[in-house]
């Protein structure tokens, strides 16, 4: 197989015979520079692509295929979520490159150079990705923070409920105390009234005194005409006073 500077002649279009020897040499030198550029992982300019399309269409097709492959590979690396995912993508790519048995050595060299150039171009972006371990630690930390935040909320809620319970219990105790005090006062008043004969609201008739109810309350007025005295008090008070006065008048 005839080769041009170590390349398969089929990659290149025969330079027209009307070209001068000098022109043909210049074209071949430029093709050689493009070849080395591809083998070094470089990107072709629009002018270089146009040149290949004219003078080496097969190499042009190969260069375009490698350019698309490189762009897709770079995109995958940039979009990976973790360093471990990027490593897995790289290993898959290397396995794919090694399985391409139908390719000639020169094509494999160029493809490998383009792949390595893509990895170098995306290295900064990949290095910013978290590792899976870091991601797991971050997730674990976030989960712990969430649990701790919930515990704080629960403690605050429990404290509010405890304070509310204490407030209600205090109010109930106060109400019970006040009710006990009212009952105690009522019992004491009833005892005093009973002992002193002052139970309000009972009409009393006495031979010794005339009992008249007072308007607007339970009190009664007792008038002892013989003594020109008037006493004001409850029914039992009036009754007791009248009985006492009757006894006094009888001289007992």
Short mmCIF file of C-alpha atoms in Angstrom, two decimals:
data_model
loop_
_atom_site.label_atom_id
_atom_site.label_comp_id
_atom_site.label_asym_id
_atom_site.label_seq_id
_atom_site.Cartn_x
_atom_site.Cartn_y
_atom_site.Cartn_z
CA UNK A 1 0.00 0.00 0.00
CA UNK A 2 1.45 3.31 -1.08
CA UNK A 3 1.84 5.84 1.68
CA UNK A 4 2.49 9.58 1.85
CA UNK A 5 4.78 10.48 4.76
CA UNK A 6 3.67 7.34 6.57
CA UNK A 7 -0.04 7.86 5.80
CA UNK A 8 -2.32 5.68 3.72
CA UNK A 9 -2.51 7.29 0.28
CA UNK A 10 -6.27 6.68 0.20
CA UNK A 11 -6.71 9.45 2.77
CA UNK A 12 -5.52 12.03 0.32
CA UNK A 13 -6.73 13.21 -3.04
CA UNK A 14 -4.10 13.19 -5.75
CA UNK A 15 -2.87 16.68 -6.31
CA UNK A 16 -3.62 17.83 -9.85
CA UNK A 17 -0.81 17.24 -12.32
CA UNK A 18 -0.99 20.83 -13.42
CA UNK A 19 0.25 21.89 -10.01
CA UNK A 20 3.87 22.71 -9.84
CA UNK A 21 6.17 20.57 -7.85
CA UNK A 22 6.53 23.44 -5.41
CA UNK A 23 2.77 23.75 -4.93
CA UNK A 24 2.34 20.01 -4.39
CA UNK A 25 5.08 20.06 -1.79
CA UNK A 26 3.41 22.97 0.07
CA UNK A 27 0.08 21.15 0.12
CA UNK A 28 1.68 18.00 1.48
CA UNK A 29 3.52 19.96 4.17
CA UNK A 30 0.25 21.54 5.29
CA UNK A 31 -1.46 18.17 5.34
CA UNK A 32 1.40 16.89 7.46
CA UNK A 33 0.97 19.78 9.94
CA UNK A 34 -2.75 19.06 10.22
CA UNK A 35 -1.97 15.41 10.74
CA UNK A 36 0.40 16.19 13.60
CA UNK A 37 -2.12 18.60 15.07
CA UNK A 38 -4.78 15.90 15.17
CA UNK A 39 -2.34 13.42 16.69
CA UNK A 40 -1.53 15.99 19.39
CA UNK A 41 -5.24 16.37 20.28
CA UNK A 42 -5.63 19.81 18.69
CA UNK A 43 -8.83 21.28 17.30
CA UNK A 44 -8.94 22.20 13.63
CA UNK A 45 -9.80 25.67 12.46
CA UNK A 46 -12.47 26.33 9.84
CA UNK A 47 -9.72 26.99 7.28
CA UNK A 48 -8.01 23.70 8.07
CA UNK A 49 -11.27 21.83 7.74
CA UNK A 50 -11.91 23.42 4.35
CA UNK A 51 -8.39 22.49 3.28
CA UNK A 52 -8.90 18.87 4.27
CA UNK A 53 -12.29 18.73 2.58
CA UNK A 54 -10.57 19.76 -0.68
CA UNK A 55 -7.34 17.82 -0.54
CA UNK A 56 -7.99 14.92 1.89
CA UNK A 57 -11.75 14.19 2.07
CA UNK A 58 -11.30 10.87 3.87
CA UNK A 59 -9.18 12.54 6.55
CA UNK A 60 -11.73 15.32 6.71
CA UNK A 61 -14.54 12.83 7.41
CA UNK A 62 -12.41 11.19 10.07
CA UNK A 63 -11.59 14.56 11.66
CA UNK A 64 -15.28 15.52 11.78
CA UNK A 65 -16.23 12.17 13.34
CA UNK A 66 -13.53 12.63 16.00
CA UNK A 67 -14.72 16.19 16.65
CA UNK A 68 -18.27 15.00 17.28
CA UNK A 69 -17.03 12.17 19.47
CA UNK A 70 -14.89 14.57 21.49
CA UNK A 71 -17.75 17.06 21.96
CA UNK A 72 -20.12 14.32 23.20
CA UNK A 73 -17.44 12.95 25.54
CA UNK A 74 -16.74 16.40 27.01
CA UNK A 75 -20.46 16.95 27.53
CA UNK A 76 -20.79 13.70 29.46
CA UNK A 77 -17.86 14.56 31.70
CA UNK A 78 -19.18 18.04 32.39
CA UNK A 79 -22.63 16.73 33.29
CA UNK A 80 -21.47 13.99 35.64
CA UNK A 81 -22.57 14.44 39.26
CA UNK A 82 -19.56 12.99 41.09
CA UNK A 83 -15.88 12.27 40.55
CA UNK A 84 -16.65 8.57 40.73
CA UNK A 85 -19.13 8.93 37.89
CA UNK A 86 -16.52 10.76 35.80
CA UNK A 87 -14.01 7.97 36.47
CA UNK A 88 -16.57 5.41 35.37
CA UNK A 89 -17.24 7.33 32.13
CA UNK A 90 -13.50 7.48 31.42
CA UNK A 91 -13.06 3.75 31.98
CA UNK A 92 -16.01 3.01 29.70
CA UNK A 93 -14.45 5.19 27.02
CA UNK A 94 -11.11 3.44 27.28
CA UNK A 95 -12.85 0.07 26.98
CA UNK A 96 -14.69 1.32 23.91
CA UNK A 97 -11.44 2.56 22.34
CA UNK A 98 -9.77 -0.78 22.97
CA UNK A 99 -12.61 -2.73 21.34
CA UNK A 100 -12.31 -0.85 18.00
CA UNK A 101 -10.22 -3.54 16.29
CA UNK A 102 -11.06 -2.47 12.74
CA UNK A 103 -9.26 0.86 13.09
CA UNK A 104 -5.73 1.33 11.85
CA UNK A 105 -2.97 2.44 14.20
CA UNK A 106 -2.92 6.06 13.03
CA UNK A 107 -6.65 6.49 13.56
CA UNK A 108 -6.43 4.98 17.04
CA UNK A 109 -3.61 7.37 17.90
CA UNK A 110 -5.61 10.38 16.75
CA UNK A 111 -8.79 9.28 18.52
CA UNK A 112 -6.91 8.59 21.74
CA UNK A 113 -5.24 12.02 21.52
CA UNK A 114 -8.62 13.70 21.06
CA UNK A 115 -10.09 11.78 24.01
CA UNK A 116 -7.18 12.71 26.27
CA UNK A 117 -7.49 16.33 25.16
CA UNK A 118 -11.20 16.24 26.08
CA UNK A 119 -10.35 14.89 29.54
CA UNK A 120 -7.76 17.63 30.02
CA UNK A 121 -10.22 20.31 28.87
CA UNK A 122 -12.86 19.14 31.36
CA UNK A 123 -10.50 18.36 34.25
CA UNK A 124 -11.21 21.62 36.06
CA UNK A 125 -14.98 21.07 35.87
CA UNK A 126 -14.66 17.43 36.96
CA UNK A 127 -12.42 18.33 39.92
CA UNK A 128 -15.14 20.65 41.20
CA UNK A 129 -17.56 17.75 41.39
CA UNK A 130 -18.00 16.22 44.84
CA UNK A 131 -16.89 12.69 45.40
CA UNK A 132 -19.56 10.14 46.27
CA UNK A 133 -18.06 9.87 49.76
CA UNK A 134 -18.27 13.64 50.19
CA UNK A 135 -21.78 13.61 48.80
CA UNK A 136 -22.80 10.86 51.23
CA UNK A 137 -21.23 12.78 54.12
CA UNK A 138 -23.05 15.93 53.08
CA UNK A 139 -26.33 14.04 52.83
CA UNK A 140 -25.71 12.46 56.23
CA UNK A 141 -24.89 15.86 57.72
CA UNK A 142 -28.05 17.38 56.23
CA UNK A 143 -30.08 14.48 57.65
CA UNK A 144 -28.53 14.97 61.08
CA UNK A 145 -29.25 18.70 60.93
CA UNK A 146 -32.83 17.94 59.92
CA UNK A 147 -33.24 15.53 62.83
CA UNK A 148 -31.69 18.00 65.28
CA UNK A 149 -33.93 20.80 64.00
CA UNK A 150 -36.97 18.55 64.52
CA UNK A 151 -35.78 17.73 68.04
CA UNK A 152 -35.47 21.44 68.82
CA UNK A 153 -38.96 22.08 67.49
CA UNK A 154 -40.31 19.17 69.54
CA UNK A 155 -38.56 20.45 72.68
CA UNK A 156 -39.97 23.94 72.17
CA UNK A 157 -43.43 22.51 71.57
CA UNK A 158 -43.17 20.34 74.68
CA UNK A 159 -42.02 23.37 76.72
CA UNK A 160 -44.99 25.42 75.46
CA UNK A 161 -47.39 22.61 76.27
CA UNK A 162 -45.82 22.20 79.72
CA UNK A 163 -46.15 25.92 80.44
CA UNK A 164 -49.74 25.91 79.21
CA UNK A 165 -50.52 22.89 81.38
CA UNK A 166 -48.95 24.56 84.41
CA UNK A 167 -50.92 27.74 83.71
CA UNK A 168 -54.21 25.82 83.46
CA UNK A 169 -53.42 23.82 86.59
CA UNK A 170 -52.57 27.03 88.44
CA UNK A 171 -55.84 28.61 87.37
CA UNK A 172 -57.75 25.50 88.43
CA UNK A 173 -56.00 25.50 91.80
CA UNK A 174 -56.81 29.19 92.20
CA UNK A 175 -60.44 28.58 91.33
CA UNK A 176 -60.60 25.67 93.77
CA UNK A 177 -58.96 27.79 96.44
CA UNK A 178 -61.37 30.66 95.84
CA UNK A 179 -64.32 28.27 95.88
CA UNK A 180 -63.07 26.75 99.13
CA UNK A 181 -62.68 30.25 100.57
CA UNK A 182 -66.19 31.18 99.49
CA UNK A 183 -67.58 27.98 101.00
CA UNK A 184 -65.60 28.52 104.15
CA UNK A 185 -66.78 32.11 104.43
CA UNK A 186 -70.37 31.00 103.82
CA UNK A 187 -70.11 28.32 106.50
CA UNK A 188 -68.58 30.78 108.93
CA UNK A 189 -71.30 33.33 108.19
CA UNK A 190 -73.98 30.70 108.65
CA UNK A 191 -72.42 29.68 111.96
CA UNK A 192 -72.21 33.26 113.20
CA UNK A 193 -75.72 34.02 112.08
CA UNK A 194 -77.03 30.92 113.79
CA UNK A 195 -75.18 31.63 117.03
CA UNK A 196 -76.26 35.26 117.13
CA UNK A 197 -79.77 34.62 115.88
CA UNK A 198 -79.27 36.60 112.67
CA UNK A 199 -80.76 34.65 109.76
CA UNK A 200 -82.12 37.01 107.18
CA UNK A 201 -85.41 37.03 105.38
CA UNK A 202 -87.70 35.35 107.89
CA UNK A 203 -90.81 37.21 108.92
CA UNK A 204 -91.18 37.16 112.68
CA UNK A 205 -94.28 37.95 114.75
CA UNK A 206 -93.75 38.77 118.38
CA UNK A 207 -96.06 39.85 121.12
CA UNK A 208 -93.46 42.17 122.47
CA UNK A 209 -92.55 43.84 119.23
CA UNK A 210 -93.94 44.59 115.80
CA UNK A 211 -91.81 43.27 112.93
CA UNK A 212 -91.81 45.14 109.62
CA UNK A 213 -89.79 44.09 106.53
CA UNK A 214 -87.39 46.72 105.21
CA UNK A 215 -87.64 47.48 101.50
CA UNK A 216 -84.75 46.39 99.30
CA UNK A 217 -83.20 43.65 101.42
CA UNK A 218 -83.57 40.75 103.84
CA UNK A 219 -83.37 42.96 106.90
CA UNK A 220 -86.33 43.58 109.17
CA UNK A 221 -87.19 46.36 111.53
CA UNK A 222 -88.51 45.55 114.99
CA UNK A 223 -90.22 48.29 117.00
CA UNK A 224 -90.72 47.94 120.75
CA UNK A 225 -93.35 50.49 121.51
CA UNK A 226 -93.13 50.21 125.23
CA UNK A 227 -89.45 51.08 125.16
CA UNK A 228 -89.63 53.60 122.34
CA UNK A 229 -86.80 51.71 120.64
CA UNK A 230 -86.41 50.35 117.15
CA UNK A 231 -83.94 47.58 116.25
CA UNK A 232 -82.90 46.54 112.79
CA UNK A 233 -81.78 42.99 112.11
CA UNK A 234 -82.59 39.63 110.56
CA UNK A 235 -85.57 37.52 111.30
CA UNK A 236 -84.03 35.34 114.02
CA UNK A 237 -82.38 38.39 115.47
CA UNK A 238 -85.73 40.12 115.67
CA UNK A 239 -87.37 37.02 117.06
CA UNK A 240 -84.71 36.51 119.66
CA UNK A 241 -84.70 40.14 120.62
CA UNK A 242 -88.47 40.17 120.95
CA UNK A 243 -88.44 37.03 123.10
CA UNK A 244 -85.71 38.46 125.24
CA UNK A 245 -87.64 41.68 125.67
CA UNK A 246 -90.77 39.78 126.58
CA UNK A 247 -88.91 37.86 129.25
CA UNK A 248 -87.44 41.06 130.58
CA UNK A 249 -90.85 42.64 130.80
CA UNK A 250 -92.24 39.67 132.67
CA UNK A 251 -89.42 39.96 135.17
CA UNK A 252 -88.00 36.51 134.63
#
